[in-house]
């Protein structure tokens, strides 16, 4: 029986290896350089100076973002291999321990104080997406609602599940500047008169609703920023 001539497989090599799929920037981790254009550069925990620089870099971001950053930096230092191997109190880890003290002070003292100082807990609760989506067309078509509020409403309604406003920048090329959580608070702090953020009863019905039960303009401005004094009575919304 004649032998069948065997054929050997020829190896092929790509000039360029197959590249992994690009990561969705929306899924980029807060503390990696997956999306360096939206990541604050220069944060660190190697010594006291790096820790203080980190606090300065994040001071314009929302309190929730600041907490995420500081808590992460503290735990990175705490669990750093150098810290695990070093004898407690050794000079080799003194700088990193100094950084940890700066972060611990912020977590134990600064953070609770700033959180307590937020009006209405940062104007919480944030209206649900379901409520916001119900009013989105009115918000976008209203002359009483400014462009930035309309943009916020749209950003919030389209926010992926699990994504926080504190991790979404107002300006994508300015990572050390405002995020939407911080900007929302600033806007509501200016729109809501002092002393009227906690109790729905201090608001007149005419301030919230028109005679035909449609949303009053002032009320719609608040809804656009994800807050309403009528929220405590869900029947209104």
mmCIF file of C-alpha atoms in Angstrom:
data_model
loop_
_atom_site.group_PDB
_atom_site.id
_atom_site.type_symbol
_atom_site.label_atom_id
_atom_site.label_comp_id
_atom_site.label_asym_id
_atom_site.label_seq_id
_atom_site.Cartn_x
_atom_site.Cartn_y
_atom_site.Cartn_z
ATOM 1 C CA UNK A 1 0.000 0.000 0.000
ATOM 2 C CA UNK A 2 1.584 3.223 -1.094
ATOM 3 C CA UNK A 3 2.465 5.603 1.664
ATOM 4 C CA UNK A 4 0.584 8.834 1.802
ATOM 5 C CA UNK A 5 2.915 11.714 1.762
ATOM 6 C CA UNK A 6 2.662 13.466 5.073
ATOM 7 C CA UNK A 7 2.303 17.197 5.180
ATOM 8 C CA UNK A 8 3.760 19.115 8.036
ATOM 9 C CA UNK A 9 1.976 22.089 9.487
ATOM 10 C CA UNK A 10 3.720 25.285 8.757
ATOM 11 C CA UNK A 11 3.934 27.694 11.604
ATOM 12 C CA UNK A 12 2.615 31.096 10.934
ATOM 13 C CA UNK A 13 3.648 34.123 12.820
ATOM 14 C CA UNK A 14 1.725 37.335 12.943
ATOM 15 C CA UNK A 15 3.684 40.471 12.480
ATOM 16 C CA UNK A 16 1.717 41.884 15.371
ATOM 17 C CA UNK A 17 0.356 39.589 18.069
ATOM 18 C CA UNK A 18 -3.400 39.585 18.542
ATOM 19 C CA UNK A 19 -4.155 42.489 20.773
ATOM 20 C CA UNK A 20 -6.542 42.088 23.685
ATOM 21 C CA UNK A 21 -9.789 43.925 23.392
ATOM 22 C CA UNK A 22 -9.652 47.461 24.614
ATOM 23 C CA UNK A 23 -11.107 47.891 28.052
ATOM 24 C CA UNK A 24 -14.230 49.936 28.350
ATOM 25 C CA UNK A 25 -13.126 53.157 30.064
ATOM 26 C CA UNK A 26 -16.308 53.022 32.107
ATOM 27 C CA UNK A 27 -14.970 49.874 33.755
ATOM 28 C CA UNK A 28 -11.505 51.238 34.504
ATOM 29 C CA UNK A 29 -10.477 50.825 38.119
ATOM 30 C CA UNK A 30 -10.211 53.976 40.154
ATOM 31 C CA UNK A 31 -6.595 53.441 41.163
ATOM 32 C CA UNK A 32 -5.011 51.944 38.066
ATOM 33 C CA UNK A 33 -3.724 53.573 34.912
ATOM 34 C CA UNK A 34 -6.177 51.727 32.657
ATOM 35 C CA UNK A 35 -7.473 55.151 31.730
ATOM 36 C CA UNK A 36 -4.683 57.551 32.693
ATOM 37 C CA UNK A 37 -6.447 60.613 31.274
ATOM 38 C CA UNK A 38 -9.106 60.317 33.992
ATOM 39 C CA UNK A 39 -6.820 59.094 36.783
ATOM 40 C CA UNK A 40 -5.295 61.557 39.239
ATOM 41 C CA UNK A 41 -1.526 61.332 38.849
ATOM 42 C CA UNK A 42 0.900 61.833 41.715
ATOM 43 C CA UNK A 43 -0.902 60.128 44.600
ATOM 44 C CA UNK A 44 1.209 57.912 46.844
ATOM 45 C CA UNK A 45 1.989 56.503 50.263
ATOM 46 C CA UNK A 46 5.776 56.169 50.426
ATOM 47 C CA UNK A 47 6.180 58.930 53.019
ATOM 48 C CA UNK A 48 4.422 61.790 54.819
ATOM 49 C CA UNK A 49 5.064 64.201 51.953
ATOM 50 C CA UNK A 50 3.444 61.827 49.441
ATOM 51 C CA UNK A 51 0.426 61.371 51.709
ATOM 52 C CA UNK A 52 -0.061 65.121 52.176
ATOM 53 C CA UNK A 53 0.321 65.646 48.430
ATOM 54 C CA UNK A 54 -2.366 63.007 47.844
ATOM 55 C CA UNK A 55 -4.816 64.822 50.127
ATOM 56 C CA UNK A 56 -4.118 68.072 48.290
ATOM 57 C CA UNK A 57 -4.623 66.464 44.878
ATOM 58 C CA UNK A 58 -8.054 65.040 45.744
ATOM 59 C CA UNK A 59 -9.468 67.948 47.754
ATOM 60 C CA UNK A 60 -11.802 69.150 44.965
ATOM 61 C CA UNK A 61 -13.340 65.729 44.427
ATOM 62 C CA UNK A 62 -16.446 64.488 46.255
ATOM 63 C CA UNK A 63 -16.128 63.217 49.801
ATOM 64 C CA UNK A 64 -16.917 59.664 48.709
ATOM 65 C CA UNK A 65 -14.078 59.758 46.162
ATOM 66 C CA UNK A 66 -11.714 61.189 48.761
ATOM 67 C CA UNK A 67 -12.640 58.397 51.164
ATOM 68 C CA UNK A 68 -12.098 55.730 48.500
ATOM 69 C CA UNK A 69 -8.676 57.143 47.668
ATOM 70 C CA UNK A 70 -7.451 57.638 51.231
ATOM 71 C CA UNK A 71 -8.756 54.282 52.422
ATOM 72 C CA UNK A 72 -7.076 52.543 49.485
ATOM 73 C CA UNK A 73 -3.758 54.315 50.035
ATOM 74 C CA UNK A 74 -3.819 53.510 53.752
ATOM 75 C CA UNK A 75 -4.435 49.824 53.125
ATOM 76 C CA UNK A 76 -1.876 49.648 50.337
ATOM 77 C CA UNK A 77 0.724 50.953 52.763
ATOM 78 C CA UNK A 78 -0.462 48.707 55.579
ATOM 79 C CA UNK A 79 -0.263 45.562 53.462
ATOM 80 C CA UNK A 80 2.833 46.493 51.485
ATOM 81 C CA UNK A 81 5.396 43.642 51.408
ATOM 82 C CA UNK A 82 7.991 45.894 53.014
ATOM 83 C CA UNK A 83 5.708 46.455 55.984
ATOM 84 C CA UNK A 84 5.080 42.748 56.438
ATOM 85 C CA UNK A 85 8.762 41.844 56.430
ATOM 86 C CA UNK A 86 10.009 44.711 58.554
ATOM 87 C CA UNK A 87 10.295 44.571 62.308
ATOM 88 C CA UNK A 88 7.783 46.899 63.939
ATOM 89 C CA UNK A 89 9.311 50.287 64.536
ATOM 90 C CA UNK A 90 12.232 49.691 62.208
ATOM 91 C CA UNK A 91 13.695 52.682 60.419
ATOM 92 C CA UNK A 92 13.193 51.038 57.049
ATOM 93 C CA UNK A 93 9.430 51.513 57.190
ATOM 94 C CA UNK A 94 9.328 54.758 59.183
ATOM 95 C CA UNK A 95 8.456 56.878 56.132
ATOM 96 C CA UNK A 96 5.570 54.643 55.115
ATOM 97 C CA UNK A 97 4.257 54.575 58.681
ATOM 98 C CA UNK A 98 4.307 58.373 58.691
ATOM 99 C CA UNK A 99 2.166 58.333 55.550
ATOM 100 C CA UNK A 100 -0.235 55.914 57.231
ATOM 101 C CA UNK A 101 -0.587 58.302 60.174
ATOM 102 C CA UNK A 102 -1.584 61.126 57.815
ATOM 103 C CA UNK A 103 -4.215 58.918 56.156
ATOM 104 C CA UNK A 104 -5.460 57.520 59.493
ATOM 105 C CA UNK A 105 -5.948 61.055 60.815
ATOM 106 C CA UNK A 106 -8.015 61.925 57.738
ATOM 107 C CA UNK A 107 -10.144 58.776 58.054
ATOM 108 C CA UNK A 108 -10.746 59.145 61.800
ATOM 109 C CA UNK A 109 -11.116 62.915 62.149
ATOM 110 C CA UNK A 110 -11.462 64.819 58.872
ATOM 111 C CA UNK A 111 -13.827 62.472 57.069
ATOM 112 C CA UNK A 112 -16.447 62.192 59.880
ATOM 113 C CA UNK A 113 -16.391 65.963 60.400
ATOM 114 C CA UNK A 114 -16.839 66.773 56.712
ATOM 115 C CA UNK A 115 -19.556 64.168 56.302
ATOM 116 C CA UNK A 116 -21.421 65.633 59.275
ATOM 117 C CA UNK A 117 -21.120 69.113 57.778
ATOM 118 C CA UNK A 118 -22.858 68.176 54.532
ATOM 119 C CA UNK A 119 -26.368 69.615 54.351
ATOM 120 C CA UNK A 120 -28.998 66.860 54.295
ATOM 121 C CA UNK A 121 -26.186 64.322 54.189
ATOM 122 C CA UNK A 122 -25.180 65.626 50.767
ATOM 123 C CA UNK A 123 -28.815 66.071 49.708
ATOM 124 C CA UNK A 124 -29.575 62.411 50.117
ATOM 125 C CA UNK A 125 -31.374 60.305 49.275
ATOM 126 C CA UNK A 126 -30.578 60.706 45.623
ATOM 127 C CA UNK A 127 -33.723 60.304 43.552
ATOM 128 C CA UNK A 128 -33.942 56.875 41.952
ATOM 129 C CA UNK A 129 -33.173 56.492 38.270
ATOM 130 C CA UNK A 130 -36.761 55.396 37.749
ATOM 131 C CA UNK A 131 -38.034 58.740 39.042
ATOM 132 C CA UNK A 132 -35.390 60.700 37.159
ATOM 133 C CA UNK A 133 -36.167 58.938 33.899
ATOM 134 C CA UNK A 134 -39.844 59.762 34.358
ATOM 135 C CA UNK A 135 -39.016 63.489 34.435
ATOM 136 C CA UNK A 136 -36.071 63.507 32.025
ATOM 137 C CA UNK A 137 -38.059 64.709 29.007
ATOM 138 C CA UNK A 138 -39.506 67.582 31.039
ATOM 139 C CA UNK A 139 -36.060 68.482 32.348
ATOM 140 C CA UNK A 140 -34.503 68.477 28.883
ATOM 141 C CA UNK A 141 -37.341 70.533 27.403
ATOM 142 C CA UNK A 142 -37.510 73.110 30.203
ATOM 143 C CA UNK A 143 -36.219 76.652 29.774
ATOM 144 C CA UNK A 144 -36.016 76.962 33.561
ATOM 145 C CA UNK A 145 -33.395 74.205 33.863
ATOM 146 C CA UNK A 146 -29.877 75.197 32.837
ATOM 147 C CA UNK A 147 -27.635 73.205 30.529
ATOM 148 C CA UNK A 148 -25.420 71.790 33.254
ATOM 149 C CA UNK A 149 -28.385 70.442 35.211
ATOM 150 C CA UNK A 150 -29.726 68.828 32.046
ATOM 151 C CA UNK A 151 -26.335 67.236 31.447
ATOM 152 C CA UNK A 152 -26.260 65.887 34.997
ATOM 153 C CA UNK A 153 -29.740 64.392 34.650
ATOM 154 C CA UNK A 154 -28.737 62.622 31.450
ATOM 155 C CA UNK A 155 -25.425 61.378 32.897
ATOM 156 C CA UNK A 156 -27.200 60.014 35.959
ATOM 157 C CA UNK A 157 -29.943 58.287 34.001
ATOM 158 C CA UNK A 158 -27.335 56.608 31.779
ATOM 159 C CA UNK A 159 -24.982 55.674 34.609
ATOM 160 C CA UNK A 160 -24.017 51.971 34.437
ATOM 161 C CA UNK A 161 -25.183 49.801 37.293
ATOM 162 C CA UNK A 162 -22.720 49.931 40.169
ATOM 163 C CA UNK A 163 -21.029 53.116 38.945
ATOM 164 C CA UNK A 164 -21.004 56.020 41.404
ATOM 165 C CA UNK A 165 -21.354 59.697 40.542
ATOM 166 C CA UNK A 166 -18.212 60.330 42.586
ATOM 167 C CA UNK A 167 -16.239 58.326 40.027
ATOM 168 C CA UNK A 168 -17.565 60.260 37.016
ATOM 169 C CA UNK A 169 -15.782 63.481 36.115
ATOM 170 C CA UNK A 170 -17.564 66.639 35.041
ATOM 171 C CA UNK A 171 -14.641 67.314 32.693
ATOM 172 C CA UNK A 172 -12.922 64.119 31.534
ATOM 173 C CA UNK A 173 -9.576 65.864 31.012
ATOM 174 C CA UNK A 174 -9.441 67.287 34.559
ATOM 175 C CA UNK A 175 -9.242 64.306 36.946
ATOM 176 C CA UNK A 176 -8.301 66.460 39.931
ATOM 177 C CA UNK A 177 -11.321 68.702 39.422
ATOM 178 C CA UNK A 178 -15.008 68.190 40.205
ATOM 179 C CA UNK A 179 -16.879 64.940 39.794
ATOM 180 C CA UNK A 180 -20.675 64.840 39.417
ATOM 181 C CA UNK A 181 -21.242 63.944 43.072
ATOM 182 C CA UNK A 182 -19.440 67.097 44.205
ATOM 183 C CA UNK A 183 -20.986 69.296 41.506
ATOM 184 C CA UNK A 184 -24.474 68.055 42.360
ATOM 185 C CA UNK A 185 -23.995 69.031 45.997
ATOM 186 C CA UNK A 186 -22.698 72.480 45.060
ATOM 187 C CA UNK A 187 -25.684 73.117 42.793
ATOM 188 C CA UNK A 188 -28.265 72.031 45.365
ATOM 189 C CA UNK A 189 -26.486 73.942 48.127
ATOM 190 C CA UNK A 190 -27.023 77.075 46.039
ATOM 191 C CA UNK A 191 -30.614 76.267 44.983
ATOM 192 C CA UNK A 192 -32.078 75.164 48.324
ATOM 193 C CA UNK A 193 -32.533 77.873 50.994
ATOM 194 C CA UNK A 194 -30.822 77.173 54.294
ATOM 195 C CA UNK A 195 -32.996 75.244 56.718
ATOM 196 C CA UNK A 196 -35.255 73.823 54.013
ATOM 197 C CA UNK A 197 -33.271 70.723 53.151
ATOM 198 C CA UNK A 198 -34.557 68.381 55.846
ATOM 199 C CA UNK A 199 -38.318 68.868 56.150
ATOM 200 C CA UNK A 200 -40.814 68.677 53.294
ATOM 201 C CA UNK A 201 -43.405 70.502 55.404
ATOM 202 C CA UNK A 202 -41.536 73.804 55.114
ATOM 203 C CA UNK A 203 -42.209 73.862 51.382
ATOM 204 C CA UNK A 204 -45.487 75.279 50.114
ATOM 205 C CA UNK A 205 -47.378 73.119 47.628
ATOM 206 C CA UNK A 206 -47.324 76.037 45.193
ATOM 207 C CA UNK A 207 -43.517 75.913 45.238
ATOM 208 C CA UNK A 208 -43.554 72.277 44.163
ATOM 209 C CA UNK A 209 -46.621 71.892 41.967
ATOM 210 C CA UNK A 210 -48.675 74.018 39.612
ATOM 211 C CA UNK A 211 -52.453 74.156 39.839
ATOM 212 C CA UNK A 212 -52.758 71.380 37.285
ATOM 213 C CA UNK A 213 -50.425 69.211 39.402
ATOM 214 C CA UNK A 214 -47.579 69.550 36.930
ATOM 215 C CA UNK A 215 -44.119 70.184 38.373
ATOM 216 C CA UNK A 216 -43.359 73.794 39.236
ATOM 217 C CA UNK A 217 -40.235 75.245 37.590
ATOM 218 C CA UNK A 218 -38.255 75.585 40.821
ATOM 219 C CA UNK A 219 -39.114 72.010 41.744
ATOM 220 C CA UNK A 220 -38.035 70.767 38.323
ATOM 221 C CA UNK A 221 -34.657 72.442 38.814
ATOM 222 C CA UNK A 222 -34.189 70.407 41.983
ATOM 223 C CA UNK A 223 -35.358 67.183 40.362
ATOM 224 C CA UNK A 224 -32.841 67.757 37.562
ATOM 225 C CA UNK A 225 -30.110 67.534 40.196
ATOM 226 C CA UNK A 226 -31.567 64.344 41.643
ATOM 227 C CA UNK A 227 -33.294 65.725 44.745
ATOM 228 C CA UNK A 228 -36.799 66.700 45.791
ATOM 229 C CA UNK A 229 -38.321 67.794 49.123
ATOM 230 C CA UNK A 230 -41.401 65.806 48.069
ATOM 231 C CA UNK A 231 -39.398 62.581 48.054
ATOM 232 C CA UNK A 232 -40.370 61.846 51.653
ATOM 233 C CA UNK A 233 -43.912 61.463 50.377
ATOM 234 C CA UNK A 234 -43.540 59.032 47.472
ATOM 235 C CA UNK A 235 -47.157 59.619 46.465
ATOM 236 C CA UNK A 236 -46.102 63.012 45.119
ATOM 237 C CA UNK A 237 -43.578 61.505 42.723
#
